[in-house]
mmCIF file of C-alpha atoms in Angstrom:
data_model
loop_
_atom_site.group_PDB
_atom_site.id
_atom_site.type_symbol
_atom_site.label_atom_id
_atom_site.label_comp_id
_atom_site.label_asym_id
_atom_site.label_seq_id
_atom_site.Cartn_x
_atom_site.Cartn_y
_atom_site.Cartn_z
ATOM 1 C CA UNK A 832 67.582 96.823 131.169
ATOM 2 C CA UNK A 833 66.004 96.290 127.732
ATOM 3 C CA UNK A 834 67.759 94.360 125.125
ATOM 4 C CA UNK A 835 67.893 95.244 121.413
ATOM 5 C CA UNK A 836 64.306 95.594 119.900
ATOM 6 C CA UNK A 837 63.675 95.225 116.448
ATOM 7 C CA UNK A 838 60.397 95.223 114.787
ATOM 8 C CA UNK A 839 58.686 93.226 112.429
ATOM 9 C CA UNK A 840 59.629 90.384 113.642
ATOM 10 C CA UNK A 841 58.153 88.657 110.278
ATOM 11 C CA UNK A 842 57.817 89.681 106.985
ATOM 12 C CA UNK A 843 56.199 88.113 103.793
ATOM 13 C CA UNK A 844 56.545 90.373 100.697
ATOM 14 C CA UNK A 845 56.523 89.502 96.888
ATOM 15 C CA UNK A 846 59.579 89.997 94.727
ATOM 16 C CA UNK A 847 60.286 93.379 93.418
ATOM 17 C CA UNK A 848 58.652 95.411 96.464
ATOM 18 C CA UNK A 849 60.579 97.383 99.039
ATOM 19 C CA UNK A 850 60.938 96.467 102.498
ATOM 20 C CA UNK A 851 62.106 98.305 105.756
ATOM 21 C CA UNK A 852 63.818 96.601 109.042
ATOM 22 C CA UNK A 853 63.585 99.054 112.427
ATOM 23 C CA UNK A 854 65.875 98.362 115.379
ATOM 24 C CA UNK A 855 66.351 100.444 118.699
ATOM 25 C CA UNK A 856 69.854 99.424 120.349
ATOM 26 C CA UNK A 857 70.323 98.938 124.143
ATOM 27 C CA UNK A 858 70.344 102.610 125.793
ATOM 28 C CA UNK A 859 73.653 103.918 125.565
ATOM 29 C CA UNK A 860 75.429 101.770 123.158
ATOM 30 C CA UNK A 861 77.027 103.798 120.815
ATOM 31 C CA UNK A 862 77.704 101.193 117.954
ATOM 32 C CA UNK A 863 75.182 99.838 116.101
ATOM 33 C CA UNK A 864 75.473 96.326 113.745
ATOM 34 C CA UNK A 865 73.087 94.739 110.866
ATOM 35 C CA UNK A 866 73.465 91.407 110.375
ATOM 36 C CA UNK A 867 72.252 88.859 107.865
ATOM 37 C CA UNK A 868 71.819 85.294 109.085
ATOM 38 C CA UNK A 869 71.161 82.913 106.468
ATOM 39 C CA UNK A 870 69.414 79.097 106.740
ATOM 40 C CA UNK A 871 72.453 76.920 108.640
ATOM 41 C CA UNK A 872 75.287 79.813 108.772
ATOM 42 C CA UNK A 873 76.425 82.350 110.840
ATOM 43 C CA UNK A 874 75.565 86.106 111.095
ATOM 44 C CA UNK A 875 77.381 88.096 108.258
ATOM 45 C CA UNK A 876 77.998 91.688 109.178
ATOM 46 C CA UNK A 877 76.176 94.388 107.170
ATOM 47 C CA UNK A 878 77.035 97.546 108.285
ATOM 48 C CA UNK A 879 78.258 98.411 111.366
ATOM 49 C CA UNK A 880 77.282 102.392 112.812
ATOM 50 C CA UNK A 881 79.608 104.589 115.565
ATOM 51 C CA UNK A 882 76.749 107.046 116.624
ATOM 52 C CA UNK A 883 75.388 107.790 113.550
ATOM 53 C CA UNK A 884 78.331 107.723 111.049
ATOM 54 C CA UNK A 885 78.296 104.219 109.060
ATOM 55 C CA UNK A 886 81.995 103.522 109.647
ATOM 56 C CA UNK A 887 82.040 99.947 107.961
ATOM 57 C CA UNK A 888 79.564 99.386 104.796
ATOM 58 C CA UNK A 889 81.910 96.859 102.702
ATOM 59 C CA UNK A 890 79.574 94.261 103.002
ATOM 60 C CA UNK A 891 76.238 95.882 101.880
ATOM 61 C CA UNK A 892 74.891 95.571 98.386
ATOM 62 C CA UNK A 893 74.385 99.032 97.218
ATOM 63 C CA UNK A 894 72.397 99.047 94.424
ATOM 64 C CA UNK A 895 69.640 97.340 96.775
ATOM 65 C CA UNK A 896 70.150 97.622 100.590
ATOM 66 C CA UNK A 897 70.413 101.157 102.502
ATOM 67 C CA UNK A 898 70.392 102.058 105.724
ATOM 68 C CA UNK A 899 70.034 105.425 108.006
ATOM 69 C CA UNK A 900 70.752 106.557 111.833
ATOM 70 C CA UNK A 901 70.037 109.717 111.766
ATOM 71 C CA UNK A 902 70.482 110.778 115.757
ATOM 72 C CA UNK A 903 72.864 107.847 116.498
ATOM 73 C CA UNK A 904 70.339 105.859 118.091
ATOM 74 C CA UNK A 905 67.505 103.478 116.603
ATOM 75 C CA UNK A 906 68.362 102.768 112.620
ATOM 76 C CA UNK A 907 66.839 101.413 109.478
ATOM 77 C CA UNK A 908 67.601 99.222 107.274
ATOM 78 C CA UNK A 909 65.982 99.146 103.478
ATOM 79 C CA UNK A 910 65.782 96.683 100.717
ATOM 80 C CA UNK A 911 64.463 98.067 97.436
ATOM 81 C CA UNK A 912 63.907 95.823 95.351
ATOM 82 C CA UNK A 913 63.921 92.927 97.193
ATOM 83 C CA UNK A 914 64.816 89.640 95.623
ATOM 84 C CA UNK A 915 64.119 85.904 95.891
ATOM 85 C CA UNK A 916 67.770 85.478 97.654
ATOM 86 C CA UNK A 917 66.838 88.296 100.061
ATOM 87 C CA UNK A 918 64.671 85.788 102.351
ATOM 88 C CA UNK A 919 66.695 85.392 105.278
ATOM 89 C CA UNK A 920 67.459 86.695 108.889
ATOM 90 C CA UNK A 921 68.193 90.493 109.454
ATOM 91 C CA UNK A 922 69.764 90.425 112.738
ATOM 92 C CA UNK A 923 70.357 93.908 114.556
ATOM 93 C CA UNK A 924 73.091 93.915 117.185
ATOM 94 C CA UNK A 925 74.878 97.090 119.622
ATOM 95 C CA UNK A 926 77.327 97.202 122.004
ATOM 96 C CA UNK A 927 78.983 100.049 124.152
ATOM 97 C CA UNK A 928 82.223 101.161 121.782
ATOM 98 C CA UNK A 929 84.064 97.547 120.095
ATOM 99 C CA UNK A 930 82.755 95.949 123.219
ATOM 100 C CA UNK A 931 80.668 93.048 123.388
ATOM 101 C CA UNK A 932 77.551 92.880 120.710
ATOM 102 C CA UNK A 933 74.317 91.829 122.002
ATOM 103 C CA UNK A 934 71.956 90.752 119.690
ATOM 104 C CA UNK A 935 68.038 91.677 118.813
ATOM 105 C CA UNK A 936 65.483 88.389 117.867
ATOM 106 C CA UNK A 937 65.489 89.378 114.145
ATOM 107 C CA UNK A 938 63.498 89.998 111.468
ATOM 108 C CA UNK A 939 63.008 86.824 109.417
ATOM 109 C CA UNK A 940 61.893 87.940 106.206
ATOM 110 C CA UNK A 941 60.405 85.704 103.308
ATOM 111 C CA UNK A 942 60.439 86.636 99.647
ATOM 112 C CA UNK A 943 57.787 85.270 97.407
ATOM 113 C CA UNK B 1149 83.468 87.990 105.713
ATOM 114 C CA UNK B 1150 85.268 84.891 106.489
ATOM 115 C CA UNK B 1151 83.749 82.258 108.223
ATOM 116 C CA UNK B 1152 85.221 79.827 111.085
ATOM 117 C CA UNK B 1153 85.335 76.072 110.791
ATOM 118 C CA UNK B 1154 83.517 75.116 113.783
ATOM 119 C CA UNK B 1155 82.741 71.213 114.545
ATOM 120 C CA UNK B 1156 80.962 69.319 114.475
ATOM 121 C CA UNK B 1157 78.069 70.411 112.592
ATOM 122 C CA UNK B 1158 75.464 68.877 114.306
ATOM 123 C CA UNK B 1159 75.554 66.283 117.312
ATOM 124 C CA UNK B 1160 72.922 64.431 119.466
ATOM 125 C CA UNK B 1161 73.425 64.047 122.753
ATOM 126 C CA UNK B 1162 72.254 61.482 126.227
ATOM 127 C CA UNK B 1163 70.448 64.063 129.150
ATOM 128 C CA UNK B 1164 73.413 63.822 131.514
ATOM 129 C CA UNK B 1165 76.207 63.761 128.895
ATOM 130 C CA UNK B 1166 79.368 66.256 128.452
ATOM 131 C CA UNK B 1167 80.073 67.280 125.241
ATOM 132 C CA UNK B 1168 82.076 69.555 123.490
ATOM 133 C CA UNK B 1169 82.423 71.378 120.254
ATOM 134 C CA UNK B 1170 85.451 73.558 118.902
ATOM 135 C CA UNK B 1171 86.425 76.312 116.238
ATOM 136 C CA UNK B 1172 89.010 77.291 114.277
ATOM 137 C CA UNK B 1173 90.500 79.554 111.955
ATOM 138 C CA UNK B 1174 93.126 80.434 109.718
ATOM 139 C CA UNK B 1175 93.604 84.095 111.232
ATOM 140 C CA UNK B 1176 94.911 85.071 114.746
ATOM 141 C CA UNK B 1177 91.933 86.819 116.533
ATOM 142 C CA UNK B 1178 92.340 88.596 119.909
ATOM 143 C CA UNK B 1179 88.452 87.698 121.474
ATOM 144 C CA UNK B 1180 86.741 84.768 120.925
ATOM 145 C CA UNK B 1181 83.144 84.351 121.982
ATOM 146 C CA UNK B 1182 80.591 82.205 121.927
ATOM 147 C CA UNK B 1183 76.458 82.475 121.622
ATOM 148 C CA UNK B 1184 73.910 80.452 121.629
ATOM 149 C CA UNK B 1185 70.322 80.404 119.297
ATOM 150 C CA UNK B 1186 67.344 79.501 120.376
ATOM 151 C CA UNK B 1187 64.791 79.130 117.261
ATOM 152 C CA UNK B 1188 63.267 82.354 116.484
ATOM 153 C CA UNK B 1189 65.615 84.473 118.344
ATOM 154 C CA UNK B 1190 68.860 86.074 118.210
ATOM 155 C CA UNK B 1191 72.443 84.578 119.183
ATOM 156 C CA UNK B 1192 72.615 84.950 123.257
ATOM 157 C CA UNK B 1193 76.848 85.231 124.303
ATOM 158 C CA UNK B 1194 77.306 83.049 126.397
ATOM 159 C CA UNK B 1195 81.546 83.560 127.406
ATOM 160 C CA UNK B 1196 83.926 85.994 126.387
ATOM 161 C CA UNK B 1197 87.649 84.931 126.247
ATOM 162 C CA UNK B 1198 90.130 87.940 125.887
ATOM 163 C CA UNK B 1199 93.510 86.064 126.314
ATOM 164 C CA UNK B 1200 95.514 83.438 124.820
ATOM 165 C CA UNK B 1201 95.183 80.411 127.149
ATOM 166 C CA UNK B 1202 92.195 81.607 128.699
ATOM 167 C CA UNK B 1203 89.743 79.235 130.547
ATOM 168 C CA UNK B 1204 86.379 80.745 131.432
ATOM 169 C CA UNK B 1205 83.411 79.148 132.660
ATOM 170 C CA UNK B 1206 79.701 79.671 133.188
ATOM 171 C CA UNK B 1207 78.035 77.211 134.959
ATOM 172 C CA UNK B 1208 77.986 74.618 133.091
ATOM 173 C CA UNK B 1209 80.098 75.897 130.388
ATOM 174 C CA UNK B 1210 83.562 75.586 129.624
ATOM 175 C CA UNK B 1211 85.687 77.473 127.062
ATOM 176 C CA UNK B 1212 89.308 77.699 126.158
ATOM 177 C CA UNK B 1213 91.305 80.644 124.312
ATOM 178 C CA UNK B 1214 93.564 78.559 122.326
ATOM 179 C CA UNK B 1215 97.246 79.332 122.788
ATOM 180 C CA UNK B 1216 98.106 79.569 119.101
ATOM 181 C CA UNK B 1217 94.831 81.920 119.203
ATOM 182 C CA UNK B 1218 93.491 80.684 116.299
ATOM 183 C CA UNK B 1219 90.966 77.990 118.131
ATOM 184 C CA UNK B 1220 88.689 77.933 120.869
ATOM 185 C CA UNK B 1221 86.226 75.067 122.389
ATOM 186 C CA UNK B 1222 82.998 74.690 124.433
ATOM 187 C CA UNK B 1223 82.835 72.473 126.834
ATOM 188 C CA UNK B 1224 78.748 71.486 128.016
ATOM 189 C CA UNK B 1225 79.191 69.281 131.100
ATOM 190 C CA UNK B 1226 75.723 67.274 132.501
ATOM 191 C CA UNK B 1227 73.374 68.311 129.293
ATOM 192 C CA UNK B 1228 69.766 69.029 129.962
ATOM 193 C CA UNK B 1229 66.783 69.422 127.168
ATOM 194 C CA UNK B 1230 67.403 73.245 127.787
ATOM 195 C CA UNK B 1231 70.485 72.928 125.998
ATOM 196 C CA UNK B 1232 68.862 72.217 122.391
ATOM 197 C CA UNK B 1233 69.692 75.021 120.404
ATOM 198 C CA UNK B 1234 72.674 76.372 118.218
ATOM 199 C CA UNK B 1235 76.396 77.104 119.198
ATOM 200 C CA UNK B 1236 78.430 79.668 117.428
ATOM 201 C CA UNK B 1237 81.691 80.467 117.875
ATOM 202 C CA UNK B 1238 83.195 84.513 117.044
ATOM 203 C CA UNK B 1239 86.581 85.265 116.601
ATOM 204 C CA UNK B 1240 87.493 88.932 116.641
ATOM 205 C CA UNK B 1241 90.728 90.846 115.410
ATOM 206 C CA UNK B 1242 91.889 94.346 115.359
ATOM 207 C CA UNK B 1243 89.326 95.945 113.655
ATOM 208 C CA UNK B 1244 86.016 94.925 115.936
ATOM 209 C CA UNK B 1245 84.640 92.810 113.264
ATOM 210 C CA UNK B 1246 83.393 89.957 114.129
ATOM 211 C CA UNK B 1247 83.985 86.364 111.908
ATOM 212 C CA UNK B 1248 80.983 83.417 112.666
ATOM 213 C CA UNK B 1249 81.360 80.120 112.458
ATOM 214 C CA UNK B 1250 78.508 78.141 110.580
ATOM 215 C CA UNK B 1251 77.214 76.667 114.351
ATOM 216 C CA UNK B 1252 76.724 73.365 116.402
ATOM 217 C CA UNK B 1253 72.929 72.489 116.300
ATOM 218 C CA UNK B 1254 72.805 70.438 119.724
ATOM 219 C CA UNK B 1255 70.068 67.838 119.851
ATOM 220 C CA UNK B 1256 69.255 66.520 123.854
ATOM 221 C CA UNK B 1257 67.405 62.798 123.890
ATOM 222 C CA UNK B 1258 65.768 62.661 127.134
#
């Protein structure tokens, strides 16, 4: 069975200009997570999807970060503009209903 | 979110050597789970524990549901180099979110 693919897995893009994160969940998990890992912590949860309604977006910044999953299946997640404190981990993660969450490498992007 | 006080931070370890590590938390969670990060890669779970009092293993691996369910350890018995990497403990409540701790980087001397 596949595992949680997310693409790039690296990223180097200057201050100010937009970025884009893909990930494609493991085949019929229904709930879909974004995650940002930061140097030495944890994973901090996002946004997390139930087919393709966002159903927990708390954590997001708005006026920066969006994110889409339009047929309740792969997503996207946006940064426009991205800033110096953006550089980090984005961690994609899905899991059948509030079961377990099983994680995709990453995207570790770098803001110059 | 919150985060979970997970200790020690970092440790190094003798091949051959059990250790263990441990979380806690201020909040009563009904799962705790814990995954393990290789460099360049995603957090891999590793055990699952669903009840208070719970004691799970996987191979090598020990954990514990604490009873007041608001800590959990990991038990490594007989470390080997493949064990370098980073633990994190997960607590989860009612509400399927899940609360990190800031990980145990485990160091193996040969």
């Amino acid at each position: 069975e596949a595992g949680v693919v997310q693409s790039p897995r690296y990223k180097i893009i200057e201050k100010k200009q937009p970025v884009a994160f893909w990930c494609n969940p493991i085949s019929g998990h229904n709930t879909l997570y974004w995650y940002l890992q930061n140097l030495g912590q944890g994973p901090e949860l996002l946004i997390r999807y139930e087919n393709e309604e966002a159903v927990d977006d708390s954590q997001l910044p708005k006026d920066r970060f969006s994110a889409e999953r339009l047929k309740g299946v792969d997503s996207t997640l946006k940064i426009q503009p991205a800033e110096l404190g953006d550089s980090a981990v984005y961690l994609c993660a899905s899991s059948l209903a509030g079961f377990e969450q099983f994680f995709g490498p990453g995207t570790r992007l770098t803001v110059l | 979110g919150q985060q979970l006080n997970q200790s020690p931070q970092s440790m190094f370890i003798q091949e051959g050597e059990d250790v263990s590590m441990n979380c806690t938390s201020s909040s009563i969670f009904n799962t705790w789970l814990w995954y393990k990060q290789d460099p360049g890669e995603g957090p891999v779970l590793l055990i699952a524990l669903y009840k208070a009092g719970e004691l799970t293993s996987n191979g090598r691996l020990t954990a514990q549901f604490g009873i007041t369910r608001k800590d959990s350890f990991l038990n490594i018995s007989a470390s080997i180099p493949s064990d370098v990497g980073i633990y994190f403990c997960a607590g989860r409540g009612n509400d399927y979110k899940l609360s990190f701790g800031a990980g145990t980087t485990v160091t193996v001397r040969a």
